[in-house]
Amino acid sequence: MNFTELETIRTAHRPRLQIYTKRNLDDIPQLGSLSREQRRDIRVVSEVLPFRVNRYVLDELISWEDAPNDPIFKLVFPSREMLDAVEFSALSSLIDANADAQAISELVRKIQSKLNPHPGGQTTLNLPRVGNEELWGLQHKYRETLLFFPSQGQTCHTYCSFCFRWAQFIDDVQLRMMARENAKLLTYLESHREITDLLITGGDPMVMKTVALEKHLKPILEPRFDHVQNIRIGTKSLSFWPYRFVTDPDADDLLRLFSTLVNRGKHVAVMAHFDHPRELSPPVVEHAIRRIRDTGAVIRTQAPLLRGVNDSSDIWADMWRQQVLLGMSPYYMLVERDTGAHRYFELPLEIALDVYRGAMRQLSGLARTARGPVMSTGPGKVEIQGVAEVGGQKVFLLRFIQARNVDWTFQPFFAEYDPTAVWFEQLKPAFGEAKFPFEK
Ligand SMILES: *Cc1c(COP(=O)(O)O)cnc(C)c1O
Ligand code: SF4
């Protein structure tokens, strides 16, 4: 498709965002194709895990003939297997019996609290301080990168049911990490000259209006923030709402903001989350990518490996190949975290490695920029490099690609080979050691 054709799409229709949550679930036209029981299961599980979907995802991304096994359906719709079977039946009996709201919500809270809402100690361990004050809404874990969670960006266009931010999306204000005041961000940034990267995250910061984003970002252009060279924006909107960059009323303002930042010497990186090659196929996505790249911003891509959604080398190879063709750089293949509906999507680490290597074998170096499989854990980001035989013992070869303590960075270490392990905490040090080197 050439650029003129793309511009025709842009001006031909300006779609409005139409959102469905558990409150208007029954209005989703396509759900009529599911059985009654499947619809009830969705309703029950959406009491526990956040659910939100928009019309674009329903109409353009889900292949309804294949639901409920369609990968994008699995990504956004709650499923009964996401909950423990006993808890699921307890909750569905309450709901079927029209129990009072109080009783339902007590059980819901109880189930939620067992789903590890804050993996990796993220609410307590990485909070930066100015003086004695803890700065909610910021996270400073790795020396050169500050994470910022603007309060207006703590939601997403559509929720992924494996999301480790899931606890932020259920309406429990206490759980939210929010930055109420931009002033604190700026004070902190100014006094931390080691920070080169500001990573704006959420939820999805691209649900924010451009004016709000601008309020946070324009001050970074002042000379006192010269050390902040890279501005990254983590977003799922290129796949779930590409119109954000094309036809939304403030889409042009957003792109002008990117251009301004780039022209004033900042590196702007859109960290785009794509889970499946199908998310790249609607023409509007290509158009959005073109418009972003025209500002001088770059797009890097990342996604978790999810059973039933993208658990094959061919899917990743296809996705990464297309991304390179569209001018994006593959960045991370992540291992899904130990939170929320993780049991539904998890895969053994060894399988994750096979999927990664199987995809890499099919691609040229341009797509081999994706690192993986990577686990984001308490001590750091751990890359699974391989399974090896050392001194007659089968081991996992691992290394930190980011570490809370910079001395560990790129230090290889070994764990006992375990074909069933799905997450870091299940791994044991190899060679009969009591501790991993970084625990000493
Ligand atoms: C992944 C991550 C980053 C960014 O790490 P890079 O290796 O620079 O991409 C920063 N902070 C936290 C808490 C992270 O999990
Ligand atoms: S888009 Fe990202 S932040 Fe939003 S629900 Fe999905 S994984 Fe979570």
Short mmCIF file of C-alpha atoms in Angstrom, two decimals, residues 1-435:
data_model
loop_
_atom_site.label_atom_id
_atom_site.label_comp_id
_atom_site.label_asym_id
_atom_site.label_seq_id
_atom_site.Cartn_x
_atom_site.Cartn_y
_atom_site.Cartn_z
CA MET A 1 0.00 0.00 0.00
CA ASN A 2 1.45 3.40 -0.91
CA PHE A 3 1.25 6.50 1.19
CA THR A 4 -1.59 8.11 -0.77
CA GLU A 5 -3.74 5.05 -0.27
CA LEU A 6 -2.91 5.14 3.39
CA GLU A 7 -3.92 8.79 3.61
CA THR A 8 -7.25 7.86 2.01
CA ILE A 9 -7.91 5.45 4.83
CA ARG A 10 -7.04 8.17 7.28
CA THR A 11 -9.54 10.64 5.94
CA ALA A 12 -12.24 8.18 4.86
CA HIS A 13 -13.45 7.45 8.35
CA ARG A 14 -12.55 8.57 11.84
CA PRO A 15 -13.54 5.69 14.08
CA ARG A 16 -14.65 6.40 17.61
CA LEU A 17 -13.37 4.35 20.47
CA GLN A 18 -16.10 2.01 21.63
CA ILE A 19 -15.35 0.14 24.83
CA TYR A 20 -16.87 -2.91 26.47
CA THR A 21 -16.28 -3.94 30.08
CA LYS A 22 -18.02 -6.40 32.39
CA ARG A 23 -20.85 -3.85 32.68
CA ASN A 24 -21.90 -3.99 29.04
CA LEU A 25 -20.56 -7.42 28.18
CA ASP A 26 -23.91 -8.49 26.73
CA ASP A 27 -23.73 -5.74 24.13
CA ILE A 28 -20.76 -7.36 22.40
CA PRO A 29 -22.37 -8.52 19.16
CA GLN A 30 -19.99 -11.40 18.47
CA LEU A 31 -20.48 -13.06 21.86
CA GLY A 32 -23.73 -14.46 20.49
CA SER A 33 -21.61 -17.04 18.68
CA LEU A 34 -20.43 -18.55 21.99
CA SER A 35 -22.40 -20.96 24.12
CA ARG A 36 -24.42 -19.77 27.10
CA GLU A 37 -22.00 -21.45 29.44
CA GLN A 38 -19.00 -19.80 27.84
CA ARG A 39 -20.64 -16.40 28.23
CA ARG A 40 -21.40 -17.10 31.87
CA ASP A 41 -17.77 -18.15 32.48
CA ILE A 42 -16.55 -14.87 31.02
CA ARG A 43 -18.92 -12.98 33.29
CA VAL A 44 -17.77 -14.85 36.41
CA VAL A 45 -14.04 -14.50 35.76
CA SER A 46 -14.38 -10.82 34.85
CA GLU A 47 -15.41 -10.21 38.47
CA VAL A 48 -11.88 -11.21 39.49
CA LEU A 49 -9.61 -10.24 36.62
CA PRO A 50 -9.96 -6.96 34.77
CA PHE A 51 -11.74 -7.11 31.45
CA ARG A 52 -11.95 -4.43 28.82
CA VAL A 53 -12.04 -4.63 25.05
CA ASN A 54 -12.75 -2.23 22.24
CA ARG A 55 -14.62 -2.57 19.01
CA TYR A 56 -11.47 -2.47 16.88
CA VAL A 57 -10.06 -5.55 18.62
CA LEU A 58 -13.42 -7.34 18.34
CA ASP A 59 -13.96 -6.51 14.67
CA GLU A 60 -10.46 -6.45 13.21
CA LEU A 61 -8.27 -8.72 15.30
CA ILE A 62 -10.31 -11.63 16.61
CA SER A 63 -11.17 -14.40 14.22
CA TRP A 64 -14.57 -15.39 15.63
CA GLU A 65 -14.87 -18.68 13.77
CA ASP A 66 -11.98 -19.88 15.93
CA ALA A 67 -13.17 -18.47 19.27
CA PRO A 68 -12.64 -19.44 22.06
CA ASN A 69 -9.35 -20.86 20.72
CA ASP A 70 -8.47 -17.83 18.64
CA PRO A 71 -5.19 -16.33 19.94
CA ILE A 72 -6.47 -12.76 20.22
CA PHE A 73 -9.68 -13.95 21.86
CA LYS A 74 -7.54 -15.80 24.41
CA LEU A 75 -5.48 -12.69 24.95
CA VAL A 76 -8.37 -10.42 25.90
CA PHE A 77 -11.24 -12.57 27.15
CA PRO A 78 -11.27 -14.07 30.63
CA SER A 79 -11.51 -17.84 30.71
CA ARG A 80 -12.61 -20.13 33.54
CA GLU A 81 -9.28 -21.97 33.49
CA MET A 82 -7.65 -18.75 34.69
CA LEU A 83 -9.03 -19.40 38.16
CA ASP A 84 -8.56 -22.31 40.48
CA ALA A 85 -11.41 -24.77 39.80
CA VAL A 86 -12.70 -24.74 43.38
CA GLU A 87 -12.66 -20.97 43.58
CA PHE A 88 -14.32 -20.68 40.22
CA SER A 89 -17.24 -22.87 41.27
CA ALA A 90 -17.60 -21.10 44.60
CA LEU A 91 -17.83 -17.76 42.84
CA SER A 92 -20.09 -18.92 40.05
CA SER A 93 -22.51 -20.49 42.57
CA LEU A 94 -22.72 -17.18 44.42
CA ILE A 95 -23.35 -15.31 41.19
CA ASP A 96 -25.89 -17.86 39.90
CA ALA A 97 -27.72 -17.68 43.23
CA ASN A 98 -27.87 -13.90 42.98
CA ALA A 99 -26.04 -13.58 46.29
CA ASP A 100 -25.73 -10.11 47.76
CA ALA A 101 -23.03 -7.82 46.42
CA GLN A 102 -21.11 -7.79 49.69
CA ALA A 103 -20.68 -11.57 49.76
CA ILE A 104 -19.57 -11.66 46.14
CA SER A 105 -17.07 -8.89 46.58
CA GLU A 106 -15.58 -10.51 49.69
CA LEU A 107 -14.93 -13.71 47.79
CA VAL A 108 -13.62 -11.78 44.80
CA ARG A 109 -11.10 -9.93 47.02
CA LYS A 110 -9.99 -13.18 48.57
CA ILE A 111 -9.34 -14.77 45.20
CA GLN A 112 -7.57 -11.67 43.94
CA SER A 113 -5.24 -11.52 46.91
CA LYS A 114 -4.03 -15.04 46.11
CA LEU A 115 -3.06 -14.06 42.59
CA ASN A 116 0.14 -12.26 43.61
CA PRO A 117 -0.99 -8.76 42.63
CA HIS A 118 2.46 -7.17 43.01
CA PRO A 119 5.14 -9.50 41.70
CA GLY A 120 8.79 -8.67 42.27
CA GLY A 121 7.96 -6.37 45.22
CA GLN A 122 7.35 -3.58 42.76
CA THR A 123 5.32 -1.35 45.06
CA THR A 124 7.82 -1.35 47.91
CA LEU A 125 11.30 -2.15 46.65
CA ASN A 126 11.90 0.34 43.92
CA LEU A 127 10.28 3.50 45.23
CA PRO A 128 12.65 6.41 44.92
CA ARG A 129 12.83 9.10 47.58
CA VAL A 130 13.41 12.81 47.80
CA GLY A 131 14.51 13.41 51.38
CA ASN A 132 12.22 11.24 53.45
CA GLU A 133 9.38 11.26 51.03
CA GLU A 134 8.66 8.16 48.97
CA LEU A 135 7.71 9.00 45.44
CA TRP A 136 4.72 6.98 44.34
CA GLY A 137 4.37 6.86 40.59
CA LEU A 138 8.11 6.45 40.02
CA GLN A 139 10.27 3.35 40.03
CA HIS A 140 14.04 3.47 39.93
CA LYS A 141 15.44 -0.02 39.80
CA TYR A 142 18.21 0.08 37.20
CA ARG A 143 20.68 2.90 37.46
CA GLU A 144 20.16 4.53 34.08
CA THR A 145 16.39 4.16 33.71
CA LEU A 146 13.55 5.81 35.62
CA LEU A 147 10.04 4.44 35.20
CA PHE A 148 7.22 6.94 35.39
CA PHE A 149 3.55 6.00 35.79
CA PRO A 150 1.55 9.13 35.00
CA SER A 151 -1.77 9.05 36.84
CA GLN A 152 -3.77 9.71 33.67
CA GLY A 153 -2.19 6.71 31.95
CA GLN A 154 -3.07 3.97 34.42
CA THR A 155 -5.48 2.19 32.16
CA CYS A 156 -5.31 0.52 28.74
CA HIS A 157 -7.43 0.51 25.60
CA THR A 158 -7.98 -3.18 26.13
CA TYR A 159 -6.64 -5.33 28.93
CA CYS A 160 -4.54 -8.42 28.44
CA SER A 161 -5.61 -11.00 30.96
CA PHE A 162 -2.03 -12.05 31.79
CA CYS A 163 -0.99 -8.50 32.58
CA PHE A 164 1.21 -7.98 35.64
CA ARG A 165 -0.41 -4.57 36.06
CA TRP A 166 -3.78 -6.23 36.48
CA ALA A 167 -4.06 -5.11 40.09
CA GLN A 168 -4.02 -1.49 38.94
CA PHE A 169 -7.04 -2.00 36.73
CA ILE A 170 -9.42 -3.25 39.36
CA ASP A 171 -10.90 -0.34 41.20
CA ASP A 172 -8.80 -0.44 44.32
CA VAL A 173 -7.22 2.96 44.67
CA GLN A 174 -4.87 1.71 47.36
CA LEU A 175 -3.12 -0.54 44.90
CA ARG A 176 -2.44 2.08 42.34
CA MET A 177 0.94 3.51 41.72
CA MET A 178 0.32 7.00 40.56
CA ALA A 179 2.22 10.16 40.05
CA ARG A 180 -0.04 12.97 41.10
CA GLU A 181 2.52 15.62 40.66
CA ASN A 182 4.85 16.02 37.79
CA ALA A 183 6.97 18.30 39.98
CA LYS A 184 8.25 15.31 41.91
CA LEU A 185 9.34 13.58 38.73
CA LEU A 186 11.29 16.64 37.70
CA THR A 187 12.92 17.16 41.11
CA TYR A 188 14.04 13.56 41.17
CA LEU A 189 15.30 13.57 37.59
CA GLU A 190 17.25 16.77 38.09
CA SER A 191 19.18 15.44 41.06
CA HIS A 192 19.94 12.05 39.47
CA ARG A 193 22.43 12.72 36.72
CA GLU A 194 22.98 8.99 36.18
CA ILE A 195 19.52 8.65 34.63
CA THR A 196 19.75 8.61 30.84
CA ASP A 197 16.38 7.03 30.14
CA LEU A 198 12.90 8.05 31.13
CA LEU A 199 10.44 5.23 30.50
CA ILE A 200 6.83 6.31 30.59
CA THR A 201 4.61 3.40 31.29
CA GLY A 202 1.22 2.47 32.72
CA GLY A 203 -1.19 0.95 31.95
CA ASP A 204 -0.76 2.55 28.62
CA PRO A 205 0.43 6.18 28.52
CA MET A 206 -1.06 6.43 25.03
CA VAL A 207 -4.56 6.51 26.53
CA MET A 208 -3.58 9.95 27.81
CA LYS A 209 -4.53 13.04 25.92
CA THR A 210 -1.59 14.63 24.16
CA VAL A 211 -1.86 17.75 26.33
CA ALA A 212 -1.29 15.66 29.45
CA LEU A 213 1.68 13.87 27.95
CA GLU A 214 3.08 17.17 26.81
CA LYS A 215 2.90 18.53 30.34
CA HIS A 216 5.17 15.74 31.49
CA LEU A 217 7.56 15.76 28.56
CA LYS A 218 8.10 19.35 27.48
CA PRO A 219 10.01 20.28 30.67
CA ILE A 220 12.54 17.52 29.89
CA LEU A 221 13.76 19.78 27.09
CA GLU A 222 15.17 22.27 29.62
CA PRO A 223 18.99 22.25 29.84
CA ARG A 224 18.88 20.91 33.42
CA PHE A 225 17.65 17.61 31.96
CA ASP A 226 20.35 17.25 29.32
CA HIS A 227 21.39 13.96 30.91
CA VAL A 228 17.97 12.48 30.05
CA GLN A 229 18.69 11.47 26.47
CA ASN A 230 16.18 8.76 25.78
CA ILE A 231 12.45 8.95 26.20
CA ARG A 232 10.67 5.64 25.93
CA ILE A 233 6.93 5.20 25.84
CA GLY A 234 5.60 1.72 26.56
CA THR A 235 2.35 1.10 24.72
CA LYS A 236 -0.03 -1.49 23.35
CA SER A 237 -1.95 1.06 21.31
CA LEU A 238 -0.25 0.26 18.00
CA SER A 239 -1.97 -3.10 18.13
CA PHE A 240 -5.15 -2.36 20.09
CA TRP A 241 -5.91 1.21 18.98
CA PRO A 242 -3.65 2.34 16.12
CA TYR A 243 -6.05 5.21 15.43
CA ARG A 244 -4.32 6.91 18.37
CA PHE A 245 -1.61 7.86 15.89
CA VAL A 246 -3.81 8.38 12.83
CA THR A 247 -7.32 9.75 13.31
CA ASP A 248 -7.80 10.56 17.02
CA PRO A 249 -8.51 14.28 17.42
CA ASP A 250 -5.09 14.90 18.98
CA ALA A 251 -3.13 12.38 16.87
CA ASP A 252 -1.38 15.13 14.92
CA ASP A 253 -0.49 16.96 18.14
CA LEU A 254 1.05 13.77 19.48
CA LEU A 255 3.21 13.33 16.40
CA ARG A 256 4.25 16.99 16.59
CA LEU A 257 5.31 16.38 20.19
CA PHE A 258 7.47 13.43 19.07
CA SER A 259 9.02 15.59 16.32
CA THR A 260 9.76 18.38 18.75
CA LEU A 261 11.51 16.04 21.17
CA VAL A 262 13.52 14.48 18.34
CA ASN A 263 14.44 17.84 16.82
CA ARG A 264 15.64 19.04 20.21
CA GLY A 265 18.06 16.12 20.42
CA LYS A 266 16.15 13.47 22.34
CA HIS A 267 15.90 9.86 21.24
CA VAL A 268 12.23 8.92 21.29
CA ALA A 269 11.42 5.20 21.37
CA VAL A 270 7.93 3.82 21.22
CA MET A 271 8.16 0.46 23.00
CA ALA A 272 5.33 -1.31 21.23
CA HIS A 273 3.72 -4.43 22.55
CA PHE A 274 2.67 -6.92 19.84
CA ASP A 275 1.70 -10.45 20.84
CA HIS A 276 0.76 -11.95 17.51
CA PRO A 277 1.50 -11.25 13.82
CA ARG A 278 -2.20 -10.75 13.17
CA GLU A 279 -2.02 -7.48 15.10
CA LEU A 280 0.18 -6.14 12.29
CA SER A 281 -2.22 -6.90 9.46
CA PRO A 282 -4.88 -4.14 9.43
CA PRO A 283 -3.74 -1.39 7.00
CA VAL A 284 -4.23 1.27 9.66
CA VAL A 285 -1.34 -0.27 11.66
CA GLU A 286 1.09 0.23 8.81
CA HIS A 287 -0.16 3.75 8.50
CA ALA A 288 0.33 4.46 12.21
CA ILE A 289 3.86 3.03 12.06
CA ARG A 290 4.70 5.23 9.06
CA ARG A 291 3.43 8.34 10.81
CA ILE A 292 5.43 7.62 13.97
CA ARG A 293 8.62 6.89 12.04
CA ASP A 294 8.20 10.08 10.03
CA THR A 295 8.69 12.05 13.25
CA GLY A 296 12.15 10.54 13.73
CA ALA A 297 10.97 8.39 16.64
CA VAL A 298 11.87 4.72 16.51
CA ILE A 299 9.68 1.76 17.38
CA ARG A 300 10.98 -1.23 19.32
CA THR A 301 8.80 -4.22 19.98
CA GLN A 302 8.31 -6.55 22.90
CA ALA A 303 5.91 -9.24 24.07
CA PRO A 304 5.57 -12.08 26.49
CA LEU A 305 5.47 -15.68 25.38
CA LEU A 306 1.95 -16.99 26.01
CA ARG A 307 0.61 -20.51 25.74
CA GLY A 308 -2.20 -20.71 23.24
CA VAL A 309 -1.43 -17.24 21.86
CA ASN A 310 2.11 -17.19 20.48
CA ASP A 311 3.72 -20.42 21.64
CA SER A 312 5.50 -21.39 18.43
CA SER A 313 8.73 -20.39 16.74
CA ASP A 314 6.91 -19.81 13.45
CA ILE A 315 4.61 -17.22 15.01
CA TRP A 316 7.54 -15.26 16.46
CA ALA A 317 9.58 -15.57 13.27
CA ASP A 318 6.64 -14.31 11.24
CA MET A 319 6.01 -11.48 13.69
CA TRP A 320 9.65 -10.36 13.90
CA ARG A 321 10.14 -10.64 10.13
CA GLN A 322 7.14 -8.41 9.50
CA GLN A 323 8.19 -5.96 12.17
CA VAL A 324 11.63 -5.52 10.59
CA LEU A 325 10.00 -5.01 7.20
CA LEU A 326 7.82 -2.28 8.69
CA GLY A 327 10.88 -0.56 10.16
CA MET A 328 10.57 -1.65 13.79
CA SER A 329 13.28 -3.26 15.93
CA PRO A 330 12.49 -6.43 17.89
CA TYR A 331 13.61 -5.87 21.49
CA TYR A 332 12.39 -8.41 24.05
CA MET A 333 10.72 -11.81 24.25
CA LEU A 334 9.59 -11.90 27.87
CA VAL A 335 8.60 -14.76 30.08
CA GLU A 336 5.17 -14.12 31.51
CA ARG A 337 5.36 -13.08 35.17
CA ASP A 338 4.13 -15.05 38.16
CA THR A 339 0.98 -13.05 38.66
CA GLY A 340 -2.71 -12.88 37.74
CA ALA A 341 -3.76 -15.48 35.22
CA HIS A 342 -0.19 -16.73 34.73
CA ARG A 343 -1.06 -20.42 35.11
CA TYR A 344 -3.28 -20.20 32.08
CA PHE A 345 -0.50 -18.86 29.84
CA GLU A 346 2.72 -20.21 31.33
CA LEU A 347 5.20 -22.50 29.60
CA PRO A 348 8.32 -24.25 30.91
CA LEU A 349 11.48 -22.16 30.54
CA GLU A 350 13.00 -24.84 28.37
CA ILE A 351 10.11 -24.56 25.91
CA ALA A 352 10.48 -20.78 25.94
CA LEU A 353 14.11 -21.23 24.96
CA ASP A 354 13.17 -23.63 22.16
CA VAL A 355 10.59 -21.21 20.79
CA TYR A 356 13.12 -18.36 20.87
CA ARG A 357 15.94 -20.29 19.24
CA GLY A 358 13.60 -21.84 16.68
CA ALA A 359 12.49 -18.36 15.64
CA MET A 360 16.04 -16.96 15.56
CA ARG A 361 17.18 -19.77 13.29
CA GLN A 362 14.71 -18.56 10.65
CA LEU A 363 15.76 -14.91 10.68
CA SER A 364 18.60 -12.69 9.58
CA GLY A 365 20.60 -10.60 12.01
CA LEU A 366 18.24 -7.65 11.64
CA ALA A 367 15.62 -9.51 13.65
CA ARG A 368 18.08 -11.04 16.08
CA THR A 369 18.06 -7.83 18.09
CA ALA A 370 15.30 -9.37 20.22
CA ARG A 371 16.67 -10.68 23.48
CA GLY A 372 15.02 -13.54 25.21
CA PRO A 373 13.59 -15.38 26.85
CA VAL A 374 13.87 -12.79 29.61
CA MET A 375 12.42 -12.92 33.12
CA SER A 376 11.92 -9.65 34.94
CA THR A 377 12.64 -10.67 38.53
CA GLY A 378 13.39 -9.02 41.86
CA PRO A 379 17.19 -8.98 41.43
CA GLY A 380 17.05 -8.07 37.74
CA LYS A 381 16.25 -9.08 34.20
CA VAL A 382 17.47 -12.62 33.71
CA GLU A 383 18.10 -13.99 30.25
CA ILE A 384 17.96 -17.74 29.67
CA GLN A 385 20.91 -18.33 27.38
CA GLY A 386 20.82 -22.06 26.97
CA VAL A 387 20.83 -25.56 28.33
CA ALA A 388 24.38 -26.90 28.61
CA GLU A 389 26.30 -29.79 30.01
CA VAL A 390 29.01 -28.67 32.42
CA GLY A 391 31.18 -31.18 34.26
CA GLY A 392 28.72 -33.96 33.46
CA GLN A 393 25.74 -31.99 34.80
CA LYS A 394 22.88 -30.58 32.78
CA VAL A 395 22.32 -26.92 33.65
CA PHE A 396 20.55 -23.76 32.55
CA LEU A 397 22.98 -21.06 31.55
CA LEU A 398 21.63 -17.69 32.70
CA ARG A 399 22.77 -14.10 32.93
CA PHE A 400 21.50 -10.73 34.09
CA ILE A 401 20.95 -8.28 31.28
CA GLN A 402 19.84 -5.73 33.88
CA ALA A 403 20.59 -6.01 37.55
CA ARG A 404 19.68 -4.16 40.69
CA ASN A 405 23.39 -4.34 41.47
CA VAL A 406 25.31 -3.31 38.33
CA ASP A 407 28.22 -5.60 39.21
CA TRP A 408 26.10 -8.61 38.26
CA THR A 409 25.40 -7.31 34.76
CA PHE A 410 26.29 -9.85 32.05
CA GLN A 411 27.72 -12.24 34.65
CA PRO A 412 26.80 -15.76 33.63
CA PHE A 413 25.48 -18.13 36.28
CA PHE A 414 24.07 -21.63 36.37
CA ALA A 415 20.90 -23.25 37.63
CA GLU A 416 20.05 -26.92 37.87
CA TYR A 417 18.31 -28.08 34.72
CA ASP A 418 14.61 -28.44 35.46
CA PRO A 419 12.31 -29.24 32.55
CA THR A 420 9.21 -28.23 34.52
CA ALA A 421 10.37 -24.84 35.89
CA VAL A 422 8.28 -21.95 34.59
CA TRP A 423 9.74 -19.11 36.64
CA PHE A 424 12.97 -17.93 38.23
CA GLU A 425 12.01 -18.68 41.84
CA GLN A 426 11.66 -22.37 40.98
CA LEU A 427 15.28 -22.64 39.86
CA LYS A 428 17.99 -23.97 42.17
CA PRO A 429 21.70 -23.16 41.98
CA ALA A 430 23.64 -25.80 40.05
CA PHE A 431 26.51 -27.97 41.33
CA GLY A 432 25.00 -28.39 44.79
CA GLU A 433 25.65 -24.76 45.76
CA ALA A 434 23.39 -23.38 48.49
CA LYS A 435 23.03 -19.98 46.85
#
